[in-house]
Amino acid sequence: MSCCRIILLSSILLAAFMSGASQDRSFEVPDYGGEAMHYNLKYGIFNIGFASISFLEDSTGCGYNIKAEAQSIGLAKIFRNLNYRFECCMDQTAGLPNSAIMSLKDGKYNFYNELIFDQYSRIDSAIISSLLSGKHIVSKNIYDILTGFYHFRMNFINESIDIGEDVVIKTFFTDEPWDLRIRYAGEETIKTDSGEVACYKYNPVTIIGRYFHHDNDMSVWFTKDENHIPVRIRLDLKVGSINGELEEYQKPTSNH
């Protein structure tokens, strides 16, 4: 996966996701119906793209339709024309994915895949059917990347977690099971265009090597209130820092 692909993928996903606590505990199902978030992506002082995440009720029987998109703009688009879309249908009762789509366009490179999740046919596992790679038998109650994000946001952002404690969510991503690990970094007040905002800071654990110097080179700030809005993301890459700032927020129409 290219550096640009990692940057935009990380930016729109905004990191996050199931704690080291037992999976048998009860979780709240995410209910952010009607919410939409729009971000401006910058490399230094330069605008390089925008990203958005929406959580909408669907009238076709999909349940909740969650969509994340990112595109390059301006000069960045001239050098690298990127257009990424992630989409899934989430079961409104269980909070698990029923289906998911990944569409990546990077210049002449195109990638497209669809997943169907069968969470209920087997007692001890789930079945995932991939358009590209066929059938996979995976652990029960597995998330895709988007439902995993909202599961984390609903259930694991709070003051009870200790600084340095890891949060781990089992997801199915790029056609294989993937444990996404996030580390709580404490509370922090940040300056935004709207003023100072009290936040919880999390560091999705990054792999040291080609792109990152350290395992905490990605940071996400969630508002310290009941909404836990991801207002900022930063990636400290070897080639410089990428910042994503929340520019527009549409509140959920649900009672959350």
Coordinates of C-alpha atoms in Angstrom, one line a residue:
M1 CA 0.0 0.0 0.0
S2 CA 1.5 3.3 -1.1
C3 CA 2.4 6.2 1.3
C4 CA -0.5 8.3 -0.1
R5 CA -2.9 5.5 0.3
I6 CA -1.9 5.0 3.9
I7 CA -2.3 8.8 4.6
L8 CA -5.8 9.1 3.2
L9 CA -6.9 5.8 4.4
S10 CA -5.8 6.6 7.9
S11 CA -7.3 10.1 7.7
I12 CA -10.8 9.0 6.8
L13 CA -10.9 6.1 9.2
L14 CA -9.7 8.3 12.1
A15 CA -8.4 5.3 13.8
A16 CA -10.0 3.6 16.7
F17 CA -11.4 0.4 17.8
M18 CA -12.6 -3.3 21.0
S19 CA -10.8 -3.2 24.2
G20 CA -8.7 -5.7 26.0
A21 CA -11.8 -6.3 28.1
S22 CA -13.8 -9.5 27.6
Q23 CA -15.8 -9.8 24.4
D24 CA -18.7 -11.3 26.5
R25 CA -19.5 -8.0 28.1
S26 CA -22.5 -6.0 26.9
F27 CA -22.0 -3.2 24.4
E28 CA -24.2 -0.4 23.2
V29 CA -25.1 -0.5 19.5
P30 CA -23.9 2.8 17.8
D31 CA -26.8 5.1 17.1
Y32 CA -25.5 8.2 15.3
G33 CA -28.2 8.3 12.6
G34 CA -28.0 11.5 10.6
E35 CA -24.5 12.4 11.6
A36 CA -22.0 13.7 9.1
M37 CA -18.4 15.0 9.5
H38 CA -16.3 16.8 7.0
Y39 CA -12.5 17.3 7.2
N40 CA -9.8 19.4 5.6
L41 CA -6.5 17.5 5.0
K42 CA -3.2 19.5 5.1
Y43 CA 0.5 18.8 4.5
G44 CA 2.1 21.6 6.3
I45 CA 0.4 24.8 5.0
F46 CA -0.9 23.1 1.9
N47 CA -4.4 21.8 1.4
I48 CA -4.0 18.3 -0.1
G49 CA -7.5 16.9 0.2
F50 CA -10.8 16.4 2.0
A51 CA -12.5 13.6 3.8
S52 CA -16.0 12.8 5.1
I53 CA -17.8 10.3 7.2
S54 CA -21.6 9.9 7.3
F55 CA -23.9 7.6 9.3
L56 CA -27.4 7.5 7.8
E57 CA -30.5 5.4 8.1
D58 CA -31.2 3.5 4.9
S59 CA -34.7 2.9 3.4
T60 CA -33.7 -0.1 1.4
G61 CA -33.4 -2.5 4.3
C62 CA -29.7 -1.9 4.7
G63 CA -30.0 -0.8 8.3
Y64 CA -27.5 2.0 8.9
N65 CA -25.5 3.1 5.9
I66 CA -22.0 4.2 6.9
K67 CA -19.8 5.9 4.3
A68 CA -16.3 7.3 4.4
E69 CA -14.7 9.1 1.4
A70 CA -11.5 11.0 0.7
Q71 CA -10.2 12.8 -2.3
S72 CA -7.1 14.8 -3.3
I73 CA -7.6 18.4 -4.4
G74 CA -5.6 21.3 -6.0
L75 CA -1.9 20.7 -6.7
A76 CA -2.0 17.4 -4.8
K77 CA -4.6 16.2 -7.4
I78 CA -2.3 17.1 -10.2
F79 CA 0.5 15.0 -8.8
R80 CA -1.7 12.2 -7.4
N81 CA -5.4 11.9 -8.2
L82 CA -6.8 9.9 -5.3
N83 CA -10.5 9.0 -4.7
Y84 CA -11.3 6.5 -2.0
R85 CA -14.7 5.2 -0.8
F86 CA -15.5 2.9 2.0
E87 CA -19.1 1.9 2.6
C88 CA -21.0 -0.6 4.8
C89 CA -24.5 -1.6 5.9
M90 CA -24.7 -2.0 9.7
D91 CA -27.3 -4.2 11.5
Q92 CA -29.2 -1.8 13.7
T93 CA -29.7 -4.5 16.4
A94 CA -26.3 -6.0 16.7
G95 CA -24.1 -3.2 15.4
L96 CA -22.2 -5.6 13.2
P97 CA -21.7 -5.3 9.4
N98 CA -24.0 -7.0 6.9
S99 CA -22.0 -5.9 3.9
A100 CA -19.1 -3.6 3.0
I101 CA -17.6 -2.0 -0.1
M102 CA -14.0 -0.7 -0.7
S103 CA -13.3 1.4 -3.8
L104 CA -9.8 2.9 -4.3
K105 CA -8.7 5.0 -7.3
D106 CA -5.1 6.2 -7.3
G107 CA -4.1 7.5 -10.7
K108 CA -4.3 4.6 -13.0
Y109 CA -4.6 2.1 -10.1
N110 CA -8.1 0.9 -9.4
F111 CA -9.2 -1.5 -6.6
Y112 CA -12.8 -2.6 -5.9
N113 CA -14.1 -5.3 -3.5
E114 CA -17.4 -6.2 -1.9
L115 CA -17.9 -8.2 1.3
I116 CA -21.0 -10.1 2.6
F117 CA -21.0 -10.9 6.3
D118 CA -22.9 -13.9 7.7
Q119 CA -22.7 -13.5 11.4
Y120 CA -25.4 -16.0 12.4
S121 CA -25.3 -19.3 10.4
R122 CA -22.5 -20.7 12.6
I123 CA -22.4 -20.8 16.4
D124 CA -18.7 -20.4 16.9
S125 CA -17.6 -18.3 13.9
A126 CA -18.7 -15.9 11.1
I127 CA -18.6 -16.4 7.3
I128 CA -17.4 -13.6 5.0
S129 CA -17.8 -13.8 1.3
S130 CA -15.4 -11.6 -0.7
L131 CA -15.9 -10.7 -4.3
L132 CA -12.2 -11.1 -4.9
S133 CA -11.1 -13.9 -2.7
G134 CA -14.1 -16.1 -2.0
K135 CA -15.2 -17.4 1.4
H136 CA -13.4 -16.8 4.7
I137 CA -14.3 -18.4 8.1
V138 CA -13.4 -15.9 10.8
S139 CA -14.0 -15.3 14.5
K140 CA -17.5 -14.5 15.7
N141 CA -18.7 -10.9 15.9
I142 CA -16.0 -9.5 13.6
Y143 CA -16.3 -5.9 12.4
D144 CA -15.4 -4.1 9.2
I145 CA -13.3 -1.0 9.5
L146 CA -16.3 1.4 9.7
T147 CA -18.5 -0.4 12.1
G148 CA -15.4 -1.0 14.2
F149 CA -14.8 2.7 14.4
Y150 CA -18.3 3.5 15.6
H151 CA -18.2 0.5 18.1
F152 CA -15.1 2.0 19.6
R153 CA -16.5 5.5 19.7
M154 CA -19.7 4.4 21.4
N155 CA -18.2 2.0 23.9
F156 CA -14.6 2.7 24.7
I157 CA -13.9 6.4 24.9
N158 CA -14.2 7.2 28.6
E159 CA -12.3 8.1 31.7
S160 CA -12.1 4.5 33.0
I161 CA -9.3 3.5 30.7
D162 CA -5.7 3.9 31.9
I163 CA -3.1 6.0 30.0
G164 CA -1.0 3.6 28.0
E165 CA -3.8 0.9 27.9
D166 CA -4.4 -0.6 24.5
V167 CA -7.8 -1.0 22.8
V168 CA -8.0 -3.8 20.2
I169 CA -10.8 -4.5 17.8
K170 CA -11.0 -7.5 15.5
T171 CA -11.8 -6.4 12.0
F172 CA -11.7 -7.9 8.5
F173 CA -9.7 -5.6 6.2
T174 CA -8.0 -6.0 2.8
D175 CA -9.4 -9.6 2.7
E176 CA -7.9 -10.9 5.9
P177 CA -8.5 -10.6 9.7
W178 CA -6.8 -7.6 11.2
D179 CA -6.4 -6.6 14.8
L180 CA -6.5 -2.9 15.0
R181 CA -4.8 -1.6 18.2
I182 CA -5.3 1.9 19.7
R183 CA -3.5 3.2 22.8
Y184 CA -5.0 5.8 25.2
A185 CA -2.7 8.8 25.5
G186 CA -4.7 10.9 28.1
E187 CA -6.6 14.1 28.1
E188 CA -5.5 17.2 26.1
T189 CA -6.9 20.6 25.3
I190 CA -6.3 21.6 21.7
K191 CA -6.8 24.9 19.8
T192 CA -9.1 24.8 16.8
D193 CA -10.7 27.5 14.6
S194 CA -13.7 27.3 17.0
G195 CA -11.6 27.8 20.1
E196 CA -10.1 25.5 22.7
V197 CA -11.6 22.0 22.9
A198 CA -11.0 19.5 25.7
C199 CA -10.3 16.1 24.2
Y200 CA -9.3 12.5 24.8
K201 CA -6.2 11.6 22.8
Y202 CA -5.7 8.2 21.3
N203 CA -2.7 6.8 19.3
P204 CA -3.5 4.0 16.9
V205 CA -0.4 1.8 17.0
T206 CA 1.7 2.3 13.9
I207 CA 4.2 -0.1 12.4
I208 CA 7.8 1.2 12.7
G209 CA 9.6 1.0 9.4
R210 CA 9.0 2.4 5.9
Y211 CA 6.6 5.2 6.9
F212 CA 6.8 5.7 10.7
H213 CA 9.7 6.3 13.2
H214 CA 7.6 5.3 16.2
D215 CA 4.6 3.2 17.2
N216 CA 2.6 6.3 18.3
D217 CA 3.1 8.4 15.1
M218 CA -0.7 8.6 14.5
S219 CA -2.9 10.6 16.9
V220 CA -6.7 11.2 17.1
W221 CA -8.5 13.7 19.4
F222 CA -12.1 13.0 20.4
T223 CA -14.1 15.7 22.2
K224 CA -14.4 15.2 26.0
D225 CA -18.2 15.1 26.0
E226 CA -21.0 12.7 25.4
N227 CA -20.6 12.9 21.6
H228 CA -16.9 12.0 21.4
I229 CA -16.5 13.8 18.0
P230 CA -13.1 13.2 16.3
V231 CA -12.1 16.8 15.8
R232 CA -8.5 16.2 14.7
I233 CA -6.1 13.6 13.3
R234 CA -2.4 13.8 12.8
L235 CA 0.1 11.5 11.1
D236 CA 3.8 12.1 11.8
L237 CA 5.4 10.4 8.8
K238 CA 9.1 10.3 7.9
V239 CA 8.4 12.7 5.1
G240 CA 6.4 15.2 7.3
S241 CA 3.1 15.6 9.1
I242 CA -0.4 15.3 7.7
N243 CA -3.2 17.0 9.7
G244 CA -6.9 16.5 9.3
E245 CA -9.2 19.2 10.9
L246 CA -12.9 18.9 11.3
E247 CA -14.5 21.7 9.2
E248 CA -18.2 20.9 9.3
Y249 CA -20.3 18.8 11.7
Q250 CA -23.9 17.7 11.2
K251 CA -25.4 16.4 14.5
P252 CA -27.2 13.1 14.7
T253 CA -31.0 13.3 14.3
S254 CA -31.3 10.3 16.7
N255 CA -31.6 10.6 20.5
H256 CA -28.0 9.7 21.0

